[in-house]
């Protein structure tokens, strides 16, 4: 059975699947996995809780049948999952997949790993880096990890042909916003694309306050004052980042405006957690357990029906509705659901 082009209650197609391959991470970024919550006593998923590569691939294939064209591997830190390139290779063999990408903190991205991922079929990579200032970066990842190896990881991705490398910087007022222009300066003219992300109220443990958000228009104004920018058209409908080009031709930057300019109207993303729950919104409070269906022996047709049913009932538009009461909802953590 094919469920091609299923749409949700707001007419949005299903086009992207973000796959979290682990809930573990070797960083403790304060806005994502604060140490007070993800400390020594936190219980991560056990090995048998995690979907196997075969289970992930089977689900991904059924999501592709339902309309998905792009897959992104994330986490936690996806490179902590052993032999990730084997999963990439399995996913790349699915008919209809147009793009496979990965988001990583870069700490484990050696030249050999970048090449293996590329050879397996990975097309693009996003490396997260919140500051080019060592002191700020070390305090934000909260495990004292320095900037330099992340810069090397970006070079490794580039050398392996995973270009253009995208670099994600989450901007939090008073923490790293004084480094916005330095970040832009560091990557201007390199071909890499920095994307500045408004600090979001994902999960329930990062102590989010609206005052901590630096609005995208302010981010752009600060860069523009030093390196003049002009808006650029989206590469495709539903592109998450708004693009801005340097007027002198030194490349582009993006801003992800989840808080100040919601983009729910074009959101075509589903998320698969490492233990096999599907979430139809980053800010969901509940997921649908596909691991149970898989392990109870559901047929492809039954799984396809479950996917189509879930998507056709979808009404999510959290960012459009965000207010103080929604911030306090018991949302699923970012490290679990995958960014
Ligand atoms: N560990 C990998 C990494 O950091 O790239 C992949 C997972 S991480 C959850 C994916 C992305 O989500 C990262 O770029 C991270 O900076 C971003 N992120 C995490 N928490 C966030 C928050 N509260 N607001 C905005 N972005 C956030
Ligand atoms: Fe780990 Fe990525 Fe979350 Fe930082 S943002 S704690 S690197 S999962
Ligand atoms: Fe999509 Fe939910 Fe984010 Fe809106 S809030 S853009 S529906 S993930």
Tab-separated table of C-alpha atoms and ligand atoms in Angstrom:
chain	number	residue	atom	x	y	z
A	1	UNK	CA	0.000	0.000	0.000
A	2	UNK	CA	1.266	3.465	-0.742
A	3	UNK	CA	0.290	6.529	1.246
A	4	UNK	CA	1.913	8.981	-1.163
A	5	UNK	CA	1.393	12.678	-0.413
A	6	UNK	CA	-0.454	12.449	2.872
A	7	UNK	CA	-1.238	15.935	4.216
A	8	UNK	CA	-2.138	17.132	7.714
A	9	UNK	CA	-5.170	19.143	8.874
A	10	UNK	CA	-3.494	22.352	7.704
A	11	UNK	CA	-2.619	21.007	4.261
A	12	UNK	CA	1.061	20.446	5.039
A	13	UNK	CA	2.783	17.530	3.333
A	14	UNK	CA	5.188	15.145	5.058
A	15	UNK	CA	8.611	15.843	3.563
A	16	UNK	CA	11.335	15.590	6.212
A	17	UNK	CA	12.198	13.025	8.830
A	18	UNK	CA	14.664	13.858	11.604
A	19	UNK	CA	16.055	10.717	13.121
A	20	UNK	CA	17.551	10.818	16.606
A	21	UNK	CA	19.989	7.922	16.936
A	22	UNK	CA	20.886	8.389	20.603
A	23	UNK	CA	19.763	10.435	23.593
A	24	UNK	CA	23.336	10.584	24.912
A	25	UNK	CA	25.769	13.432	24.474
A	26	UNK	CA	29.317	14.234	25.527
A	27	UNK	CA	28.408	17.943	25.926
A	28	UNK	CA	26.091	19.525	28.469
A	29	UNK	CA	25.039	22.683	26.613
A	30	UNK	CA	23.134	24.696	29.194
A	31	UNK	CA	20.251	25.413	26.803
A	32	UNK	CA	19.810	21.738	25.883
A	33	UNK	CA	21.105	19.268	28.493
A	34	UNK	CA	21.798	21.315	31.635
A	35	UNK	CA	24.036	19.440	34.078
A	36	UNK	CA	21.587	19.824	36.947
A	37	UNK	CA	19.082	17.722	35.002
A	38	UNK	CA	21.386	15.511	32.945
A	39	UNK	CA	23.814	14.681	35.739
A	40	UNK	CA	25.353	11.428	36.962
A	41	UNK	CA	21.970	10.159	38.103
A	42	UNK	CA	20.166	10.734	34.825
A	43	UNK	CA	19.061	7.474	33.219
A	44	UNK	CA	19.708	7.331	29.511
A	45	UNK	CA	18.099	4.768	27.238
A	46	UNK	CA	19.551	1.297	27.369
A	47	UNK	CA	20.925	-0.364	24.258
A	48	UNK	CA	17.860	-2.546	23.758
A	49	UNK	CA	15.565	0.480	24.046
A	50	UNK	CA	17.201	2.025	20.997
A	51	UNK	CA	15.892	1.223	17.559
A	52	UNK	CA	18.351	-0.899	15.620
A	53	UNK	CA	19.654	0.394	12.274
A	54	UNK	CA	17.380	-2.149	10.586
A	55	UNK	CA	14.333	-0.840	12.462
A	56	UNK	CA	15.218	2.778	11.681
A	57	UNK	CA	15.696	1.945	8.000
A	58	UNK	CA	12.395	0.104	7.771
A	59	UNK	CA	10.509	3.024	9.290
A	60	UNK	CA	12.385	5.535	7.146
A	61	UNK	CA	11.423	3.587	4.022
A	62	UNK	CA	7.753	3.723	5.000
A	63	UNK	CA	8.031	7.455	5.711
A	64	UNK	CA	9.561	7.907	2.258
A	65	UNK	CA	6.568	6.038	0.816
A	66	UNK	CA	4.379	8.578	2.634
A	67	UNK	CA	6.176	11.537	1.043
A	68	UNK	CA	9.434	12.116	2.955
A	69	UNK	CA	12.357	13.168	0.737
A	70	UNK	CA	14.933	14.403	3.238
A	71	UNK	CA	16.451	12.608	6.193
A	72	UNK	CA	18.524	14.228	8.935
A	73	UNK	CA	20.423	12.280	11.587
A	74	UNK	CA	20.660	13.939	14.950
A	75	UNK	CA	20.523	13.252	18.681
A	76	UNK	CA	21.895	13.678	21.421
A	77	UNK	CA	25.249	13.475	19.718
A	78	UNK	CA	24.749	11.200	16.704
A	79	UNK	CA	28.450	10.393	16.296
A	80	UNK	CA	28.344	8.610	19.661
A	81	UNK	CA	26.336	5.891	17.922
A	82	UNK	CA	28.850	3.330	16.718
A	83	UNK	CA	29.174	2.693	12.950
A	84	UNK	CA	26.790	5.490	12.048
A	85	UNK	CA	28.062	5.289	8.480
A	86	UNK	CA	26.448	1.864	8.224
A	87	UNK	CA	23.062	3.459	8.933
A	88	UNK	CA	23.767	6.189	6.370
A	89	UNK	CA	24.543	3.533	3.795
A	90	UNK	CA	21.301	1.677	4.546
A	91	UNK	CA	19.256	4.882	4.342
A	92	UNK	CA	20.945	5.956	1.115
A	93	UNK	CA	19.705	2.782	-0.535
A	94	UNK	CA	16.040	3.711	0.011
A	95	UNK	CA	14.413	4.650	-3.296
A	96	UNK	CA	13.099	8.204	-3.232
A	97	UNK	CA	15.498	9.667	-0.637
A	98	UNK	CA	16.870	12.904	-2.067
A	99	UNK	CA	19.045	14.144	0.756
A	100	UNK	CA	20.703	12.759	3.887
A	101	UNK	CA	22.273	15.159	6.358
A	102	UNK	CA	23.673	15.120	9.883
A	103	UNK	CA	23.788	17.583	12.777
A	104	UNK	CA	26.726	17.128	15.139
A	105	UNK	CA	28.681	18.997	17.788
A	106	UNK	CA	31.802	18.096	15.781
A	107	UNK	CA	33.753	16.679	18.716
A	108	UNK	CA	34.126	13.257	17.083
A	109	UNK	CA	34.279	14.276	13.442
A	110	UNK	CA	37.729	13.116	12.360
A	111	UNK	CA	38.848	13.193	8.728
A	112	UNK	CA	38.312	9.439	8.512
A	113	UNK	CA	34.794	9.683	9.963
A	114	UNK	CA	33.827	12.521	7.625
A	115	UNK	CA	35.071	10.526	4.616
A	116	UNK	CA	33.328	7.341	5.759
A	117	UNK	CA	30.047	9.221	6.164
A	118	UNK	CA	30.424	10.862	2.785
A	119	UNK	CA	31.305	7.553	1.103
A	120	UNK	CA	28.240	5.984	2.706
A	121	UNK	CA	25.983	8.593	1.091
A	122	UNK	CA	25.834	11.527	3.515
A	123	UNK	CA	25.403	14.731	1.540
A	124	UNK	CA	25.473	17.569	4.016
A	125	UNK	CA	26.553	18.297	7.534
A	126	UNK	CA	25.731	20.904	10.153
A	127	UNK	CA	28.250	21.501	12.918
A	128	UNK	CA	27.037	23.315	16.017
A	129	UNK	CA	29.350	25.984	17.416
A	130	UNK	CA	28.051	28.635	19.791
A	131	UNK	CA	31.086	30.888	19.963
A	132	UNK	CA	34.546	31.285	18.469
A	133	UNK	CA	35.708	32.560	21.833
A	134	UNK	CA	37.173	29.674	23.808
A	135	UNK	CA	36.048	30.804	27.257
A	136	UNK	CA	32.463	31.388	26.142
A	137	UNK	CA	32.287	28.137	24.181
A	138	UNK	CA	33.717	26.063	27.020
A	139	UNK	CA	31.247	27.505	29.469
A	140	UNK	CA	28.324	26.945	27.078
A	141	UNK	CA	29.111	23.285	26.368
A	142	UNK	CA	29.836	23.015	30.109
A	143	UNK	CA	32.352	20.215	29.698
A	144	UNK	CA	35.280	22.510	28.906
A	145	UNK	CA	35.494	21.469	25.242
A	146	UNK	CA	37.640	23.969	23.298
A	147	UNK	CA	36.810	25.697	19.997
A	148	UNK	CA	39.825	24.523	18.002
A	149	UNK	CA	38.794	20.854	17.494
A	150	UNK	CA	35.383	22.006	16.285
A	151	UNK	CA	37.077	24.266	13.719
A	152	UNK	CA	39.118	21.234	12.647
A	153	UNK	CA	35.908	19.200	12.368
A	154	UNK	CA	34.447	21.860	10.060
A	155	UNK	CA	37.596	21.618	7.897
A	156	UNK	CA	37.316	17.819	7.924
A	157	UNK	CA	33.732	17.968	6.693
A	158	UNK	CA	34.730	20.407	3.980
A	159	UNK	CA	37.704	18.278	2.905
A	160	UNK	CA	35.437	15.248	2.652
A	161	UNK	CA	33.229	17.190	0.218
A	162	UNK	CA	30.339	17.763	2.625
A	163	UNK	CA	29.901	21.344	1.421
A	164	UNK	CA	28.751	23.885	2.129
A	165	UNK	CA	29.177	23.145	5.833
A	166	UNK	CA	26.476	24.781	7.903
A	167	UNK	CA	27.368	26.070	11.341
A	168	UNK	CA	24.627	26.420	13.967
A	169	UNK	CA	25.002	29.053	16.659
A	170	UNK	CA	22.270	29.223	19.290
A	171	UNK	CA	22.180	32.823	20.502
A	172	UNK	CA	21.310	33.492	24.129
A	173	UNK	CA	21.299	37.027	25.441
A	174	UNK	CA	24.038	37.800	27.928
A	175	UNK	CA	25.774	34.501	27.231
A	176	UNK	CA	27.151	34.592	23.688
A	177	UNK	CA	25.371	37.403	21.848
A	178	UNK	CA	28.478	39.578	22.104
A	179	UNK	CA	30.122	37.047	19.755
A	180	UNK	CA	27.636	37.297	16.876
A	181	UNK	CA	29.802	39.567	14.733
A	182	UNK	CA	32.998	37.597	15.516
A	183	UNK	CA	31.244	34.433	14.411
A	184	UNK	CA	30.143	36.079	11.171
A	185	UNK	CA	33.659	37.446	10.622
A	186	UNK	CA	35.305	34.057	11.221
A	187	UNK	CA	33.296	32.304	8.505
A	188	UNK	CA	32.780	35.090	5.942
A	189	UNK	CA	34.434	34.156	2.699
A	190	UNK	CA	34.975	30.503	3.642
A	191	UNK	CA	31.961	29.122	1.781
A	192	UNK	CA	30.489	27.842	5.054
A	193	UNK	CA	27.097	29.170	6.137
A	194	UNK	CA	26.543	30.287	9.727
A	195	UNK	CA	22.973	30.010	10.936
A	196	UNK	CA	22.040	31.998	13.998
A	197	UNK	CA	19.275	30.290	15.977
A	198	UNK	CA	16.945	32.049	18.368
A	199	UNK	CA	17.141	30.359	21.768
A	200	UNK	CA	14.015	28.207	22.007
A	201	UNK	CA	11.873	26.863	24.831
A	202	UNK	CA	12.333	23.238	23.800
A	203	UNK	CA	11.996	20.680	26.554
A	204	UNK	CA	11.143	21.599	30.096
A	205	UNK	CA	14.529	22.008	31.712
A	206	UNK	CA	16.438	24.830	30.045
A	207	UNK	CA	14.889	27.679	32.052
A	208	UNK	CA	13.799	29.559	28.934
A	209	UNK	CA	12.701	33.201	29.244
A	210	UNK	CA	11.645	35.458	26.398
A	211	UNK	CA	14.132	38.057	27.651
A	212	UNK	CA	16.972	35.651	26.806
A	213	UNK	CA	16.007	35.541	23.132
A	214	UNK	CA	17.900	37.809	20.779
A	215	UNK	CA	15.424	38.392	17.921
A	216	UNK	CA	16.717	37.530	14.458
A	217	UNK	CA	16.201	41.117	13.269
A	218	UNK	CA	18.611	42.272	15.986
A	219	UNK	CA	21.141	39.594	15.012
A	220	UNK	CA	20.984	40.709	11.378
A	221	UNK	CA	21.194	44.399	12.338
A	222	UNK	CA	24.327	43.782	14.375
A	223	UNK	CA	26.074	41.969	11.515
A	224	UNK	CA	24.782	44.423	8.917
A	225	UNK	CA	26.303	47.339	10.836
A	226	UNK	CA	29.770	45.860	10.240
A	227	UNK	CA	29.318	43.718	7.131
A	228	UNK	CA	26.355	45.005	5.073
A	229	UNK	CA	23.759	42.376	4.243
A	230	UNK	CA	20.821	42.044	1.862
A	231	UNK	CA	17.985	39.499	1.960
A	232	UNK	CA	18.244	36.484	-0.332
A	233	UNK	CA	15.395	34.335	-1.645
A	234	UNK	CA	14.730	30.961	-0.041
A	235	UNK	CA	16.307	28.008	-1.832
A	236	UNK	CA	12.998	26.171	-1.621
A	237	UNK	CA	9.554	26.554	-0.046
A	238	UNK	CA	9.588	25.716	3.640
A	239	UNK	CA	13.304	26.430	4.132
A	240	UNK	CA	13.750	26.864	7.866
A	241	UNK	CA	16.513	29.484	7.796
A	242	UNK	CA	15.926	32.953	6.347
A	243	UNK	CA	18.867	33.783	4.123
A	244	UNK	CA	20.912	36.976	4.055
A	245	UNK	CA	23.792	37.670	1.654
A	246	UNK	CA	26.869	39.790	2.256
A	247	UNK	CA	26.682	42.711	-0.160
A	248	UNK	CA	30.393	42.348	-0.905
A	249	UNK	CA	29.939	38.771	-2.143
A	250	UNK	CA	31.576	37.069	0.842
A	251	UNK	CA	28.801	34.487	1.146
A	252	UNK	CA	25.678	34.269	3.251
A	253	UNK	CA	24.264	33.728	6.731
A	254	UNK	CA	20.906	32.413	7.899
A	255	UNK	CA	18.643	33.106	10.858
A	256	UNK	CA	16.233	30.628	12.382
A	257	UNK	CA	13.377	32.642	13.789
A	258	UNK	CA	11.353	30.018	15.589
A	259	UNK	CA	10.406	32.470	18.346
A	260	UNK	CA	9.932	35.851	16.659
A	261	UNK	CA	8.596	34.767	13.248
A	262	UNK	CA	7.061	31.313	13.467
A	263	UNK	CA	7.180	29.147	10.351
A	264	UNK	CA	4.651	26.464	11.314
A	265	UNK	CA	2.647	27.134	8.140
A	266	UNK	CA	5.303	25.433	6.015
A	267	UNK	CA	6.505	22.852	8.547
A	268	UNK	CA	6.736	19.439	6.913
A	269	UNK	CA	8.922	17.737	9.536
A	270	UNK	CA	8.352	14.605	11.577
A	271	UNK	CA	10.779	13.403	14.236
A	272	UNK	CA	11.735	9.892	15.223
A	273	UNK	CA	13.223	9.509	18.704
A	274	UNK	CA	16.007	7.044	19.410
A	275	UNK	CA	13.559	4.678	21.072
A	276	UNK	CA	11.130	4.776	18.202
A	277	UNK	CA	8.517	7.377	19.049
A	278	UNK	CA	7.265	9.658	16.318
A	279	UNK	CA	6.654	13.316	17.134
A	280	UNK	CA	4.893	15.647	14.742
A	281	UNK	CA	6.275	18.808	16.386
A	282	UNK	CA	9.534	19.806	18.081
A	283	UNK	CA	7.472	21.031	21.015
A	284	UNK	CA	5.324	17.937	21.391
A	285	UNK	CA	4.380	16.599	24.780
A	286	UNK	CA	3.564	13.115	23.484
A	287	UNK	CA	4.826	10.783	20.802
A	288	UNK	CA	3.451	7.706	19.074
A	289	UNK	CA	5.229	4.466	19.869
A	290	UNK	CA	6.328	2.853	16.612
A	291	UNK	CA	8.868	0.593	18.314
A	292	UNK	CA	6.045	-1.317	19.942
A	293	UNK	CA	4.345	-1.761	16.572
A	294	UNK	CA	7.625	-2.887	15.001
A	295	UNK	CA	8.469	-5.336	17.754
A	296	UNK	CA	4.942	-6.745	17.912
A	297	UNK	CA	5.328	-7.768	14.276
A	298	UNK	CA	3.268	-5.116	12.475
A	299	UNK	CA	3.255	-5.498	8.690
A	300	UNK	CA	4.446	-2.732	6.349
A	301	UNK	CA	0.810	-2.021	5.473
A	302	UNK	CA	-0.114	-1.604	9.140
A	303	UNK	CA	2.835	0.699	9.760
A	304	UNK	CA	2.000	2.729	6.644
A	305	UNK	CA	-1.568	3.131	7.843
A	306	UNK	CA	-0.325	4.274	11.252
A	307	UNK	CA	1.958	6.866	9.625
A	308	UNK	CA	-0.780	8.181	7.333
A	309	UNK	CA	-3.275	8.308	10.208
A	310	UNK	CA	-0.898	10.159	12.472
A	311	UNK	CA	0.059	12.747	9.865
A	312	UNK	CA	-3.485	13.308	8.638
A	313	UNK	CA	-4.566	14.160	12.224
A	314	UNK	CA	-1.641	16.562	12.766
A	315	UNK	CA	-2.608	20.095	13.801
A	316	UNK	CA	0.656	21.287	15.439
A	317	UNK	CA	1.609	24.960	15.315
A	318	UNK	CA	3.282	25.481	18.651
A	319	UNK	CA	5.473	28.420	17.672
A	320	UNK	CA	2.488	30.337	16.372
A	321	UNK	CA	0.721	29.875	19.699
A	322	UNK	CA	3.679	30.273	22.048
A	323	UNK	CA	2.947	32.191	25.229
A	324	UNK	CA	3.941	31.972	28.851
A	325	UNK	CA	1.558	29.081	29.615
A	326	UNK	CA	2.838	26.927	26.741
A	327	UNK	CA	6.415	27.452	27.880
A	328	UNK	CA	5.639	25.523	31.065
A	329	UNK	CA	4.151	22.487	29.257
A	330	UNK	CA	5.966	19.177	29.940
A	331	UNK	CA	7.577	19.091	26.485
A	332	UNK	CA	9.975	16.402	25.346
A	333	UNK	CA	13.665	17.303	25.722
A	334	UNK	CA	15.586	18.380	22.608
A	335	UNK	CA	18.332	15.799	23.177
A	336	UNK	CA	15.677	13.081	23.119
A	337	UNK	CA	13.530	14.241	20.234
A	338	UNK	CA	16.463	15.469	18.127
A	339	UNK	CA	16.971	19.085	17.033
B	1	LIG	N1	24.427	17.197	19.366
B	1	LIG	C1	24.221	17.666	18.052
B	1	LIG	C2	24.514	19.138	17.943
B	1	LIG	O1	24.592	19.817	18.962
B	1	LIG	O2	24.642	19.586	16.814
B	1	LIG	C3	22.857	17.355	17.472
B	1	LIG	C4	21.671	17.504	18.385
B	1	LIG	S1	21.299	19.155	18.915
B	1	LIG	C5	19.888	18.891	19.934
B	1	LIG	C6	20.687	19.875	17.406
B	1	LIG	C7	20.678	21.381	17.349
B	1	LIG	O3	19.729	21.886	18.256
B	1	LIG	C8	21.999	22.026	17.712
B	1	LIG	O4	22.428	22.876	16.691
B	1	LIG	C9	21.676	22.791	18.957
B	1	LIG	O5	22.451	23.946	19.082
B	1	LIG	C10	20.205	23.090	18.793
B	1	LIG	N2	19.524	23.373	20.057
B	1	LIG	C11	19.535	22.640	21.189
B	1	LIG	N3	18.807	23.236	22.154
B	1	LIG	C12	18.317	24.393	21.623
B	1	LIG	C13	17.492	25.464	22.119
B	1	LIG	N4	17.026	25.460	23.362
B	1	LIG	N5	17.206	26.482	21.292
B	1	LIG	C14	17.676	26.484	20.026
B	1	LIG	N6	18.431	25.511	19.488
B	1	LIG	C15	18.773	24.488	20.281
B	2	LIG	FE1	24.609	17.784	23.118
B	2	LIG	FE2	23.872	18.954	20.899
B	2	LIG	FE3	22.382	19.212	23.104
B	2	LIG	FE4	24.739	20.398	23.020
B	2	LIG	S1	22.984	20.829	21.693
B	2	LIG	S2	23.962	19.148	24.714
B	2	LIG	S3	25.939	19.019	21.804
B	2	LIG	S4	22.729	17.351	21.991
B	3	LIG	FE1	6.947	22.727	13.090
B	3	LIG	FE2	6.121	22.549	15.620
B	3	LIG	FE3	8.242	24.077	14.987
B	3	LIG	FE4	5.754	24.847	14.270
B	3	LIG	S1	6.525	24.645	16.334
B	3	LIG	S2	7.629	24.879	12.971
B	3	LIG	S3	4.815	22.845	13.817
B	3	LIG	S4	8.113	21.840	14.774
